[in-house]
């Protein structure tokens, strides 16, 4: 059962009400000993990113473990409860250590053997499954607060508590010193990362001070996607599409840097020999071949509607009668002006491409191919056989896409 909370007082009232249902009993050490664990789950919505998963904060108050000498005079029920509590705490310790070891291994590469995380062995850890499951896609952090009694009489119990907390620590492997490379983001320092962000994040520029106030390139790669996007959206004028495109660009640079074979920056093709018999070389930029950006960088200063060309990708708003409109982002790649198409050619809706009554308005019309979402996250694919006629008045903005040969999908860039 969930309750919507908008103020702190309401949250505290709900916590107190839930605590009243907690099971307690009298023991030798405590008059009102907790005989159960308490879990408070707070789901946090991000209004700026309604399509992303909500954040989850778990506050867990664990029942205290008891030594054998403290339960010697307990009833059978109390002793059974003590065994179950101690077992669940032991499983929780193994789960926290296991997940920490998996995260630590990711810093140095693939572990030699899979780490078993026994979250199914306790009801407590089953509830926290997505926190400990290595296959889960959520990025999680766990903080443990150990409470001890400063009384001299409880020095032994406090020492055992600290020993338990010490077992939850996992030492991170010492990071190898990496030599800076402009093409390898994981080698960038904070200043180098900020400089790259400021000059490669599009317009309006994303501030490196806001996106990465202290992170290095390696730390920014580990930043969860919602946090990455939230920081970008703090900058005036930056849209969610631009933030996602910039993150995809940053990650593609990282993935490319990890490939065993070096990426070719240029493709050289030998042209036909001249009359003098001397061959000449034509140099073509590899990135230009895989991007929808205009080959002439000077045209970027012009309004996109004044420089529409074949191969340009545009975001457009389909009419309400269009049967294949997508919720959210609709994109298409320009193929040719409408008059260049034959009189009997039909689009994906089976309508004539040159039907003058199809659209209203005095703008020019272009035959385009639809761009649809791909199977992978934030990826797109070109559907050349799904033709649509797009009026210039329906075009909202130019979208830059880059083709990734590894996944065979297109991704938005800036």
Short mmCIF file of C-alpha atoms in Angstrom, two decimals:
data_model
loop_
_atom_site.label_atom_id
_atom_site.label_comp_id
_atom_site.label_asym_id
_atom_site.label_seq_id
_atom_site.Cartn_x
_atom_site.Cartn_y
_atom_site.Cartn_z
CA UNK A 1 0.00 0.00 0.00
CA UNK A 2 1.36 3.42 -0.97
CA UNK A 3 0.43 6.87 0.28
CA UNK A 4 1.14 10.05 -1.63
CA UNK A 5 3.16 12.43 0.53
CA UNK A 6 3.79 16.11 -0.17
CA UNK A 7 5.12 17.31 3.19
CA UNK A 8 7.43 16.03 5.93
CA UNK A 9 4.78 15.99 8.68
CA UNK A 10 2.62 13.55 6.72
CA UNK A 11 5.60 11.28 6.14
CA UNK A 12 6.48 11.21 9.85
CA UNK A 13 2.88 10.42 10.78
CA UNK A 14 2.86 7.47 8.39
CA UNK A 15 6.18 6.19 9.78
CA UNK A 16 4.85 6.36 13.35
CA UNK A 17 1.66 4.58 12.32
CA UNK A 18 3.65 1.81 10.62
CA UNK A 19 5.93 1.49 13.66
CA UNK A 20 2.91 0.82 15.84
CA UNK A 21 2.36 -2.45 13.96
CA UNK A 22 5.90 -3.61 14.60
CA UNK A 23 6.26 -6.72 16.70
CA UNK A 24 8.09 -6.28 20.01
CA UNK A 25 8.56 -8.45 23.09
CA UNK A 26 10.29 -8.35 26.46
CA UNK A 27 13.69 -10.03 26.72
CA UNK A 28 16.38 -10.23 29.38
CA UNK A 29 18.32 -7.36 27.80
CA UNK A 30 15.42 -5.13 26.71
CA UNK A 31 11.90 -4.53 27.95
CA UNK A 32 10.64 -3.79 24.43
CA UNK A 33 12.94 -5.62 22.05
CA UNK A 34 12.20 -5.47 18.33
CA UNK A 35 11.35 -8.95 17.13
CA UNK A 36 11.00 -7.98 13.48
CA UNK A 37 12.66 -5.83 10.85
CA UNK A 38 10.98 -2.62 9.71
CA UNK A 39 11.18 -1.39 6.10
CA UNK A 40 10.06 2.03 4.92
CA UNK A 41 10.06 2.42 1.14
CA UNK A 42 9.94 5.93 -0.28
CA UNK A 43 9.28 6.23 -4.00
CA UNK A 44 10.46 9.54 -5.43
CA UNK A 45 9.09 10.87 -8.70
CA UNK A 46 11.09 13.18 -10.95
CA UNK A 47 8.65 15.56 -12.71
CA UNK A 48 11.29 16.59 -15.24
CA UNK A 49 11.64 12.98 -16.47
CA UNK A 50 8.18 11.37 -16.23
CA UNK A 51 9.12 8.50 -18.56
CA UNK A 52 12.01 7.25 -16.40
CA UNK A 53 11.80 4.90 -13.44
CA UNK A 54 11.08 6.51 -10.10
CA UNK A 55 13.81 6.59 -7.48
CA UNK A 56 13.48 4.23 -4.52
CA UNK A 57 14.82 4.86 -1.02
CA UNK A 58 14.66 2.01 1.48
CA UNK A 59 15.05 2.80 5.17
CA UNK A 60 15.51 -0.48 7.05
CA UNK A 61 15.53 -0.70 10.84
CA UNK A 62 16.97 -4.11 11.63
CA UNK A 63 16.04 -6.17 14.64
CA UNK A 64 19.07 -6.58 16.89
CA UNK A 65 20.95 -9.85 17.05
CA UNK A 66 21.33 -11.53 20.42
CA UNK A 67 24.12 -13.67 21.79
CA UNK A 68 23.47 -17.24 22.92
CA UNK A 69 23.94 -16.34 26.59
CA UNK A 70 21.19 -13.71 26.30
CA UNK A 71 18.61 -16.15 24.97
CA UNK A 72 19.41 -19.08 27.26
CA UNK A 73 16.39 -18.39 29.46
CA UNK A 74 14.01 -17.49 26.65
CA UNK A 75 10.93 -19.44 25.71
CA UNK A 76 10.94 -21.59 22.61
CA UNK A 77 9.16 -18.86 20.66
CA UNK A 78 11.72 -16.23 21.68
CA UNK A 79 14.61 -18.56 20.81
CA UNK A 80 13.06 -19.31 17.41
CA UNK A 81 12.69 -15.60 16.74
CA UNK A 82 16.31 -15.01 17.74
CA UNK A 83 17.52 -17.71 15.33
CA UNK A 84 15.47 -16.25 12.47
CA UNK A 85 16.74 -12.74 13.19
CA UNK A 86 20.37 -13.87 13.32
CA UNK A 87 19.93 -15.88 10.11
CA UNK A 88 18.41 -12.95 8.23
CA UNK A 89 21.22 -10.66 9.41
CA UNK A 90 23.81 -13.17 8.23
CA UNK A 91 22.15 -13.42 4.80
CA UNK A 92 21.94 -9.63 4.61
CA UNK A 93 25.67 -9.41 5.32
CA UNK A 94 26.43 -11.91 2.53
CA UNK A 95 24.22 -10.00 0.09
CA UNK A 96 25.79 -6.62 0.85
CA UNK A 97 29.30 -8.05 0.55
CA UNK A 98 28.42 -9.94 -2.62
CA UNK A 99 26.96 -6.91 -4.37
CA UNK A 100 29.90 -4.77 -3.26
CA UNK A 101 32.33 -7.34 -4.67
CA UNK A 102 30.47 -7.36 -7.99
CA UNK A 103 30.63 -3.56 -8.18
CA UNK A 104 34.31 -3.59 -7.23
CA UNK A 105 35.08 -6.20 -9.89
CA UNK A 106 33.45 -4.02 -12.54
CA UNK A 107 36.17 -1.43 -11.97
CA UNK A 108 38.89 -3.85 -13.01
CA UNK A 109 37.05 -5.96 -15.57
CA UNK A 110 35.17 -9.22 -15.58
CA UNK A 111 35.58 -11.24 -12.35
CA UNK A 112 37.31 -14.61 -12.57
CA UNK A 113 34.21 -16.43 -11.35
CA UNK A 114 30.60 -15.31 -10.79
CA UNK A 115 29.79 -14.05 -7.30
CA UNK A 116 26.79 -15.76 -5.68
CA UNK A 117 24.43 -13.37 -3.88
CA UNK A 118 21.97 -15.40 -1.72
CA UNK A 119 19.12 -12.88 -1.62
CA UNK A 120 16.53 -15.69 -1.88
CA UNK A 121 17.50 -17.18 1.50
CA UNK A 122 15.70 -14.57 3.61
CA UNK A 123 12.39 -12.73 3.42
CA UNK A 124 14.21 -9.48 4.18
CA UNK A 125 16.60 -9.77 1.24
CA UNK A 126 13.83 -11.01 -1.06
CA UNK A 127 12.09 -7.67 -0.57
CA UNK A 128 15.38 -5.94 -1.42
CA UNK A 129 15.99 -8.22 -4.42
CA UNK A 130 16.53 -5.48 -7.00
CA UNK A 131 19.13 -3.87 -4.71
CA UNK A 132 21.32 -6.97 -4.59
CA UNK A 133 20.57 -8.74 -7.88
CA UNK A 134 23.58 -8.18 -10.21
CA UNK A 135 21.27 -8.62 -13.20
CA UNK A 136 19.14 -5.68 -12.08
CA UNK A 137 19.39 -2.53 -14.17
CA UNK A 138 19.07 -0.11 -11.26
CA UNK A 139 22.15 1.58 -9.89
CA UNK A 140 22.11 1.20 -6.11
CA UNK A 141 24.04 2.44 -3.12
CA UNK A 142 23.90 0.92 0.36
CA UNK A 143 24.80 2.65 3.62
CA UNK A 144 24.91 0.77 6.93
CA UNK A 145 24.68 2.56 10.29
CA UNK A 146 25.75 0.42 13.26
CA UNK A 147 24.31 1.46 16.66
CA UNK A 148 26.22 0.65 19.85
CA UNK A 149 25.55 1.35 23.51
CA UNK A 150 28.34 3.35 25.22
CA UNK A 151 27.64 1.58 28.51
CA UNK A 152 30.55 -0.48 29.86
CA UNK A 153 28.14 -3.34 30.57
CA UNK A 154 27.39 -3.61 26.85
CA UNK A 155 30.99 -3.34 25.66
CA UNK A 156 30.98 -6.96 24.49
CA UNK A 157 27.76 -6.55 22.52
CA UNK A 158 29.02 -3.28 21.02
CA UNK A 159 32.24 -4.99 19.96
CA UNK A 160 30.26 -7.72 18.20
CA UNK A 161 28.16 -5.09 16.43
CA UNK A 162 31.27 -3.34 15.16
CA UNK A 163 32.70 -6.67 14.00
CA UNK A 164 29.50 -7.28 12.04
CA UNK A 165 29.74 -3.84 10.45
CA UNK A 166 33.41 -4.41 9.64
CA UNK A 167 32.52 -7.55 7.69
CA UNK A 168 30.33 -5.42 5.40
CA UNK A 169 33.33 -3.49 4.13
CA UNK A 170 34.78 -4.42 0.76
CA UNK A 171 38.06 -2.79 -0.18
CA UNK A 172 38.05 -1.40 -3.68
CA UNK A 173 40.90 -2.48 -5.94
CA UNK A 174 43.61 0.07 -6.47
CA UNK A 175 42.97 1.82 -9.75
CA UNK A 176 45.67 1.54 -12.35
CA UNK A 177 47.30 4.75 -13.45
CA UNK A 178 46.11 5.53 -16.96
CA UNK A 179 47.84 7.78 -19.43
CA UNK A 180 45.63 10.56 -20.76
CA UNK A 181 44.20 10.02 -24.21
CA UNK A 182 41.77 12.47 -25.85
CA UNK A 183 39.83 9.53 -27.32
CA UNK A 184 39.50 7.55 -24.06
CA UNK A 185 37.05 9.20 -21.61
CA UNK A 186 38.07 6.92 -18.74
CA UNK A 187 41.51 8.59 -18.70
CA UNK A 188 40.22 12.15 -18.40
CA UNK A 189 40.74 14.24 -15.30
CA UNK A 190 38.02 16.53 -14.01
CA UNK A 191 39.40 19.56 -15.87
CA UNK A 192 39.83 17.62 -19.11
CA UNK A 193 36.29 16.27 -18.80
CA UNK A 194 34.81 19.73 -18.21
CA UNK A 195 36.65 21.10 -21.23
CA UNK A 196 35.28 18.32 -23.44
CA UNK A 197 31.73 18.79 -22.14
CA UNK A 198 31.77 22.54 -22.74
CA UNK A 199 32.92 22.17 -26.35
CA UNK A 200 30.99 19.04 -27.42
CA UNK A 201 27.55 19.34 -25.83
CA UNK A 202 25.77 21.26 -28.58
CA UNK A 203 23.69 24.40 -28.27
CA UNK A 204 22.89 25.54 -25.67
CA UNK A 205 26.13 24.23 -24.22
CA UNK A 206 25.94 21.96 -21.19
CA UNK A 207 28.03 23.32 -18.35
CA UNK A 208 30.82 21.05 -17.20
CA UNK A 209 30.66 22.64 -13.75
CA UNK A 210 27.05 21.47 -13.35
CA UNK A 211 27.30 18.07 -15.03
CA UNK A 212 30.64 17.05 -13.53
CA UNK A 213 31.54 19.32 -10.60
CA UNK A 214 34.19 16.89 -9.31
CA UNK A 215 33.86 13.68 -11.36
CA UNK A 216 36.58 12.37 -13.60
CA UNK A 217 35.77 10.69 -16.89
CA UNK A 218 35.67 7.27 -15.22
CA UNK A 219 33.31 8.48 -12.49
CA UNK A 220 30.96 10.16 -14.97
CA UNK A 221 30.67 6.87 -16.85
CA UNK A 222 29.40 5.29 -13.62
CA UNK A 223 26.87 8.07 -12.98
CA UNK A 224 23.29 6.70 -13.20
CA UNK A 225 21.34 7.90 -16.23
CA UNK A 226 18.60 9.69 -14.22
CA UNK A 227 21.23 11.67 -12.31
CA UNK A 228 23.08 12.48 -15.56
CA UNK A 229 19.89 13.80 -17.16
CA UNK A 230 18.78 15.68 -14.05
CA UNK A 231 22.05 17.61 -13.94
CA UNK A 232 21.80 18.48 -17.62
CA UNK A 233 18.21 19.72 -17.26
CA UNK A 234 19.32 22.21 -14.60
CA UNK A 235 20.86 24.25 -17.42
CA UNK A 236 18.53 26.76 -19.02
CA UNK A 237 17.43 25.79 -22.51
CA UNK A 238 18.67 22.19 -22.40
CA UNK A 239 15.96 19.69 -23.34
CA UNK A 240 15.70 16.05 -22.35
CA UNK A 241 16.35 15.02 -25.97
CA UNK A 242 19.60 16.99 -26.00
CA UNK A 243 20.64 15.55 -22.64
CA UNK A 244 19.99 11.98 -23.77
CA UNK A 245 21.76 12.57 -27.07
CA UNK A 246 24.81 13.98 -25.29
CA UNK A 247 24.97 11.04 -22.89
CA UNK A 248 24.74 8.65 -25.84
CA UNK A 249 27.56 10.55 -27.56
CA UNK A 250 29.73 10.32 -24.44
CA UNK A 251 29.09 6.60 -24.08
CA UNK A 252 29.71 5.86 -27.76
CA UNK A 253 33.08 7.54 -27.43
CA UNK A 254 33.83 5.30 -24.45
CA UNK A 255 32.65 2.14 -26.23
CA UNK A 256 34.68 2.97 -29.33
CA UNK A 257 37.77 3.51 -27.17
CA UNK A 258 37.40 0.01 -25.74
CA UNK A 259 37.32 -1.76 -29.06
CA UNK A 260 40.36 -3.88 -29.74
CA UNK A 261 40.84 -2.57 -33.24
CA UNK A 262 41.51 1.14 -33.60
CA UNK A 263 38.79 3.08 -35.32
CA UNK A 264 39.75 4.46 -38.70
CA UNK A 265 39.36 8.24 -38.76
CA UNK A 266 39.66 8.58 -42.49
CA UNK A 267 38.84 6.54 -45.56
CA UNK A 268 41.12 7.07 -48.50
CA UNK A 269 39.93 6.11 -51.94
CA UNK A 270 42.03 6.28 -55.04
CA UNK A 271 40.41 8.22 -57.86
CA UNK A 272 40.95 7.76 -61.59
CA UNK A 273 44.38 8.90 -62.78
CA UNK A 274 44.63 12.32 -64.33
CA UNK A 275 45.90 13.03 -67.86
CA UNK A 276 49.40 13.30 -66.48
CA UNK A 277 49.05 9.74 -65.15
CA UNK A 278 49.46 10.80 -61.55
CA UNK A 279 46.92 9.32 -59.14
CA UNK A 280 45.25 11.56 -56.58
CA UNK A 281 43.75 10.74 -53.19
CA UNK A 282 40.30 11.75 -52.02
CA UNK A 283 40.05 11.95 -48.25
CA UNK A 284 36.64 11.53 -46.66
CA UNK A 285 35.89 11.92 -43.01
CA UNK A 286 34.58 8.68 -41.53
CA UNK A 287 32.26 10.44 -39.10
CA UNK A 288 30.71 12.46 -41.94
CA UNK A 289 29.75 9.22 -43.70
CA UNK A 290 27.92 7.92 -40.61
CA UNK A 291 26.18 11.14 -39.56
CA UNK A 292 23.17 13.03 -40.86
CA UNK A 293 24.97 16.35 -40.32
CA UNK A 294 25.32 18.65 -43.32
CA UNK A 295 28.71 18.13 -45.06
CA UNK A 296 29.12 21.91 -45.15
CA UNK A 297 29.54 23.08 -41.54
CA UNK A 298 28.89 26.70 -42.54
CA UNK A 299 25.22 25.94 -43.23
CA UNK A 300 24.60 25.20 -39.54
CA UNK A 301 24.20 28.95 -39.00
CA UNK A 302 21.19 29.06 -41.34
CA UNK A 303 17.62 28.20 -40.27
CA UNK A 304 17.09 24.54 -41.03
CA UNK A 305 14.01 25.21 -43.18
CA UNK A 306 16.18 27.27 -45.55
CA UNK A 307 18.62 24.42 -46.13
CA UNK A 308 16.44 21.30 -46.41
CA UNK A 309 18.29 18.65 -48.39
CA UNK A 310 18.09 14.91 -49.07
CA UNK A 311 19.43 13.04 -46.06
CA UNK A 312 18.41 15.64 -43.49
CA UNK A 313 16.59 14.22 -40.47
CA UNK A 314 13.75 16.34 -39.12
CA UNK A 315 11.39 16.19 -36.18
CA UNK A 316 7.83 16.72 -37.34
CA UNK A 317 4.27 16.80 -36.05
CA UNK A 318 2.02 14.44 -38.02
CA UNK A 319 -1.61 15.45 -38.57
CA UNK A 320 -4.28 13.90 -36.36
CA UNK A 321 -5.45 11.76 -39.28
CA UNK A 322 -2.02 10.15 -39.73
CA UNK A 323 -2.43 6.48 -38.67
CA UNK A 324 1.22 5.75 -37.81
CA UNK A 325 2.05 8.67 -35.54
CA UNK A 326 4.24 7.80 -32.56
CA UNK A 327 3.69 9.12 -29.03
CA UNK A 328 6.36 11.69 -28.36
CA UNK A 329 9.13 12.02 -30.93
CA UNK A 330 8.33 11.62 -34.65
CA UNK A 331 11.28 11.77 -37.04
CA UNK A 332 11.75 11.36 -40.78
CA UNK A 333 14.63 11.62 -43.23
CA UNK A 334 14.11 13.81 -46.30
CA UNK A 335 14.33 11.93 -49.61
CA UNK A 336 13.23 14.37 -52.30
CA UNK A 337 10.85 17.26 -53.02
CA UNK A 338 7.29 16.16 -53.60
CA UNK A 339 7.14 17.23 -57.28
CA UNK A 340 10.07 14.93 -58.09
CA UNK A 341 7.88 11.87 -57.44
CA UNK A 342 5.78 10.23 -60.11
CA UNK A 343 2.01 10.85 -60.20
CA UNK A 344 1.04 7.29 -59.20
CA UNK A 345 3.35 6.87 -56.19
CA UNK A 346 1.62 6.27 -52.86
CA UNK A 347 2.90 6.71 -49.31
CA UNK A 348 2.63 4.40 -46.30
CA UNK A 349 -1.02 5.46 -45.80
CA UNK A 350 -1.81 4.39 -49.38
CA UNK A 351 -2.43 8.03 -50.31
CA UNK A 352 -1.06 9.60 -53.46
CA UNK A 353 2.17 11.44 -52.76
CA UNK A 354 1.24 14.26 -55.13
CA UNK A 355 -2.30 14.63 -53.79
CA UNK A 356 -2.64 18.40 -53.41
CA UNK A 357 -5.59 18.08 -51.02
CA UNK A 358 -3.66 16.03 -48.49
CA UNK A 359 -2.19 18.94 -46.57
CA UNK A 360 -3.22 22.50 -45.91
CA UNK A 361 -0.90 25.47 -45.86
CA UNK A 362 1.35 27.03 -48.44
CA UNK A 363 4.65 25.42 -47.46
CA UNK A 364 6.70 23.10 -49.61
CA UNK A 365 6.29 19.36 -49.24
CA UNK A 366 8.91 16.61 -49.21
CA UNK A 367 8.82 12.86 -49.59
CA UNK A 368 10.42 11.38 -46.47
CA UNK A 369 11.15 7.99 -44.93
CA UNK A 370 10.04 7.29 -41.38
CA UNK A 371 12.52 6.73 -38.54
CA UNK A 372 11.28 4.32 -35.88
CA UNK A 373 12.55 3.38 -32.40
CA UNK A 374 15.05 0.53 -32.40
CA UNK A 375 15.22 -2.49 -30.13
CA UNK A 376 17.99 -1.02 -27.96
CA UNK A 377 17.46 1.90 -25.60
CA UNK A 378 17.53 5.34 -27.27
CA UNK A 379 18.24 3.77 -30.67
CA UNK A 380 16.49 4.32 -34.00
CA UNK A 381 16.26 2.57 -37.34
CA UNK A 382 15.50 3.89 -40.80
CA UNK A 383 12.42 2.43 -42.53
CA UNK A 384 13.04 3.27 -46.17
CA UNK A 385 9.83 1.58 -47.33
CA UNK A 386 7.59 3.64 -45.01
CA UNK A 387 7.19 6.83 -47.03
CA UNK A 388 5.39 9.91 -45.76
CA UNK A 389 4.82 13.36 -47.22
CA UNK A 390 5.86 16.07 -44.77
CA UNK A 391 4.96 19.72 -45.15
CA UNK A 392 7.66 22.22 -44.19
CA UNK A 393 5.16 23.82 -41.82
CA UNK A 394 5.00 20.52 -39.91
CA UNK A 395 8.77 20.35 -39.45
CA UNK A 396 9.89 21.45 -35.99
CA UNK A 397 13.68 21.09 -35.98
CA UNK A 398 16.62 19.26 -37.48
CA UNK A 399 17.79 16.16 -35.62
CA UNK A 400 21.34 14.83 -35.91
CA UNK A 401 21.68 11.06 -36.02
CA UNK A 402 24.84 8.97 -36.08
CA UNK A 403 25.08 5.39 -37.27
CA UNK A 404 26.76 2.90 -34.95
CA UNK A 405 28.19 -0.04 -36.88
CA UNK A 406 28.44 -2.20 -33.76
CA UNK A 407 24.70 -2.16 -33.00
CA UNK A 408 23.50 -1.26 -36.53
CA UNK A 409 21.26 1.44 -35.13
CA UNK A 410 21.15 5.23 -35.29
CA UNK A 411 21.55 7.36 -32.17
CA UNK A 412 20.80 11.02 -31.55
CA UNK A 413 23.81 13.27 -31.21
CA UNK A 414 24.45 16.97 -30.69
#
